[in-house]
Amino acid sequence: MPQMFRSILAVAVLAILSGNAAALSRRDQTSIDALTQRMQDAESKYRDAMVKIGNADPAGQAQSDTALEDMEDVIANCMKQKGCSVPTMLSTYKRLLKLNADAEADASDEEAEDGDDHASPLTADVPEAARAAKLLADDHRFDKMVQFNPAVQAGIRRWLTDMRGPLVNSYENYQYMRHLMWPQYQRAGLPEALLFGIMAKESNGKVHSTSRAGAAGPMQFMYGTGRRFGLGDDGTGFDTRYDPRAAAEASASYLNERMGQLNRSIELALAAYNGGEGRALRVYQGSGGRSFWEADVYNQFPSETQDYVPMVIAAAWLFLHPNEYGLTFPKVDAKPAPLRLAQPSSIYQLTICLGNRGEREGYMRALRNLNPRYQAESWLSAGTTINATTKIVGLYNRWCTSGPRAELARTLVLSNPNNAIVRTGPVTTVGMNEASGAAETEGEPALATLPPRPAKKEKPKAAKPRDHRVERGETLIAIARKFQCDIDDLAKDNKIKAPRYAIRPGQRLKLKGCATD
């Protein structure tokens, strides 16, 4: 693609040098306006195509190719049209050419450093043809939207020392959810780096994260704030604060609302995100609209917020500039794909049989993040389709449908620690006496003969419990293990729908067919 751009630029230069400065007729102006509109439409089509490609939509690549061809036709017609400004029409191609050159230079730098072949975060897991547009969409706008000062530098130091592990884990977790979260920020016109920075600081990319204060999900929304932006119970008992797509969309809406009130200041919007929007607005209005870093503004926020703002910016900065700091983010194969279970399983069981090939800590976090509606121990029936990646699907078909590892995983998940306890009858100590052949020897007393213990009356066996009252924290699969029930039969007898197997504390469950003695 760069060679094509260079050829077009060369032709464009000739056209510019030989341009006609004669006055334009109304017909010429109408033609130029039509070409300008066509170029804008083609660029818009190209941007939309990049969103589709980022979401693994197969129609995206064809749409991007068509958009590029439209741009080429517009430039070719502009060269022939009297009075048409080729530089204006060519501006999109110039930007793409520059960004392609930057991307190639970044790739060369990475290859030169320790033989590393990982792409930068902005281009990771994006098809080669889409890299220029991906860079165009962000274009490091975040660098110009925040202040890079000693507080941010101190945050970078912390992320690169004792918090390097959480930062890398946040990046890995984000890559699995990127196709769900990034389009929400992109549509809102917000930088991807900002999304990553908030998520890294709030939850390290764990969708089930919940704070002691009640904030929940990857973007840590409080219940009331979440309700204002469309989050909460979706009618099935699931709290959509834990859904990465919904949480990212709400977060983008929240930030744009705050920035609209706070002079488009990212720092003040982040202060509102952490320290309360009412406080941030009062401080901003009372200071006459001064910067977050002004002492009389900064000191009105609690210490937690004073720490939060530079730490988010620091994480976002490292997301954009890893090479400058010797930071290598791992390459994550996170192309989304559906996984249809061939047999009943749980996320715990899948985590065991999948192993951890290519992933240091295995795939449990990825599966949980992609399937926030399911608890890790929830029993999912055969035929259930869950969200996964192409790599996970391949490992599942290889290791989890049959064979020793699949059986081992099932055995481990169904193991019950109570079955390890060996229960025996009472132990009686027998003394030695003459009748048993024991004789006294000189200087040694004979062993005392213990009187026989009276036989204990056997207590009648307790009747098998016919039902069980659900206690707080119990799940249906845990109850099935406790009473040795078949999970599907237990659910059917109690009219509990798969695959969620939702139960509530205090609910009475019939234990028909369970080994409860």
JSON list of C-alpha atoms in Angstrom, two decimals, residues 414 416 418-419 477-487 490 511-517:
[
{"chain": "A", "resi": 414, "resn": "LEU", "atom": "CA", "xyz": [-16.38, -33.51, 40.66]},
{"chain": "A", "resi": 416, "resn": "ASN", "atom": "CA", "xyz": [-15.60, -34.17, 46.95]},
{"chain": "A", "resi": 418, "resn": "ASN", "atom": "CA", "xyz": [-15.70, -35.28, 52.26]},
{"chain": "A", "resi": 419, "resn": "ASN", "atom": "CA", "xyz": [-15.23, -38.60, 50.50]},
{"chain": "A", "resi": 477, "resn": "ILE", "atom": "CA", "xyz": [-23.35, -27.71, 41.36]},
{"chain": "A", "resi": 478, "resn": "ALA", "atom": "CA", "xyz": [-21.99, -27.58, 44.93]},
{"chain": "A", "resi": 479, "resn": "ILE", "atom": "CA", "xyz": [-25.27, -28.98, 46.25]},
{"chain": "A", "resi": 480, "resn": "ALA", "atom": "CA", "xyz": [-25.21, -31.71, 43.60]},
{"chain": "A", "resi": 481, "resn": "ARG", "atom": "CA", "xyz": [-21.72, -32.70, 44.75]},
{"chain": "A", "resi": 482, "resn": "LYS", "atom": "CA", "xyz": [-22.70, -32.66, 48.42]},
{"chain": "A", "resi": 483, "resn": "PHE", "atom": "CA", "xyz": [-25.65, -35.00, 47.97]},
{"chain": "A", "resi": 484, "resn": "GLN", "atom": "CA", "xyz": [-24.20, -36.93, 44.99]},
{"chain": "A", "resi": 485, "resn": "CYS", "atom": "CA", "xyz": [-26.96, -35.88, 42.62]},
{"chain": "A", "resi": 486, "resn": "ASP", "atom": "CA", "xyz": [-26.99, -35.77, 38.85]},
{"chain": "A", "resi": 487, "resn": "ILE", "atom": "CA", "xyz": [-26.95, -32.04, 38.11]},
{"chain": "A", "resi": 490, "resn": "LEU", "atom": "CA", "xyz": [-31.61, -32.11, 40.19]},
{"chain": "A", "resi": 511, "resn": "LEU", "atom": "CA", "xyz": [-33.39, -34.20, 46.56]},
{"chain": "A", "resi": 512, "resn": "LYS", "atom": "CA", "xyz": [-35.21, -36.92, 44.71]},
{"chain": "A", "resi": 513, "resn": "GLY", "atom": "CA", "xyz": [-32.75, -39.52, 43.36]},
{"chain": "A", "resi": 514, "resn": "CYS", "atom": "CA", "xyz": [-29.77, -38.18, 45.34]},
{"chain": "A", "resi": 515, "resn": "ALA", "atom": "CA", "xyz": [-27.51, -40.43, 47.46]},
{"chain": "A", "resi": 516, "resn": "THR", "atom": "CA", "xyz": [-28.24, -38.54, 50.67]},
{"chain": "A", "resi": 517, "resn": "ASP", "atom": "CA", "xyz": [-27.54, -41.24, 53.26]}
]
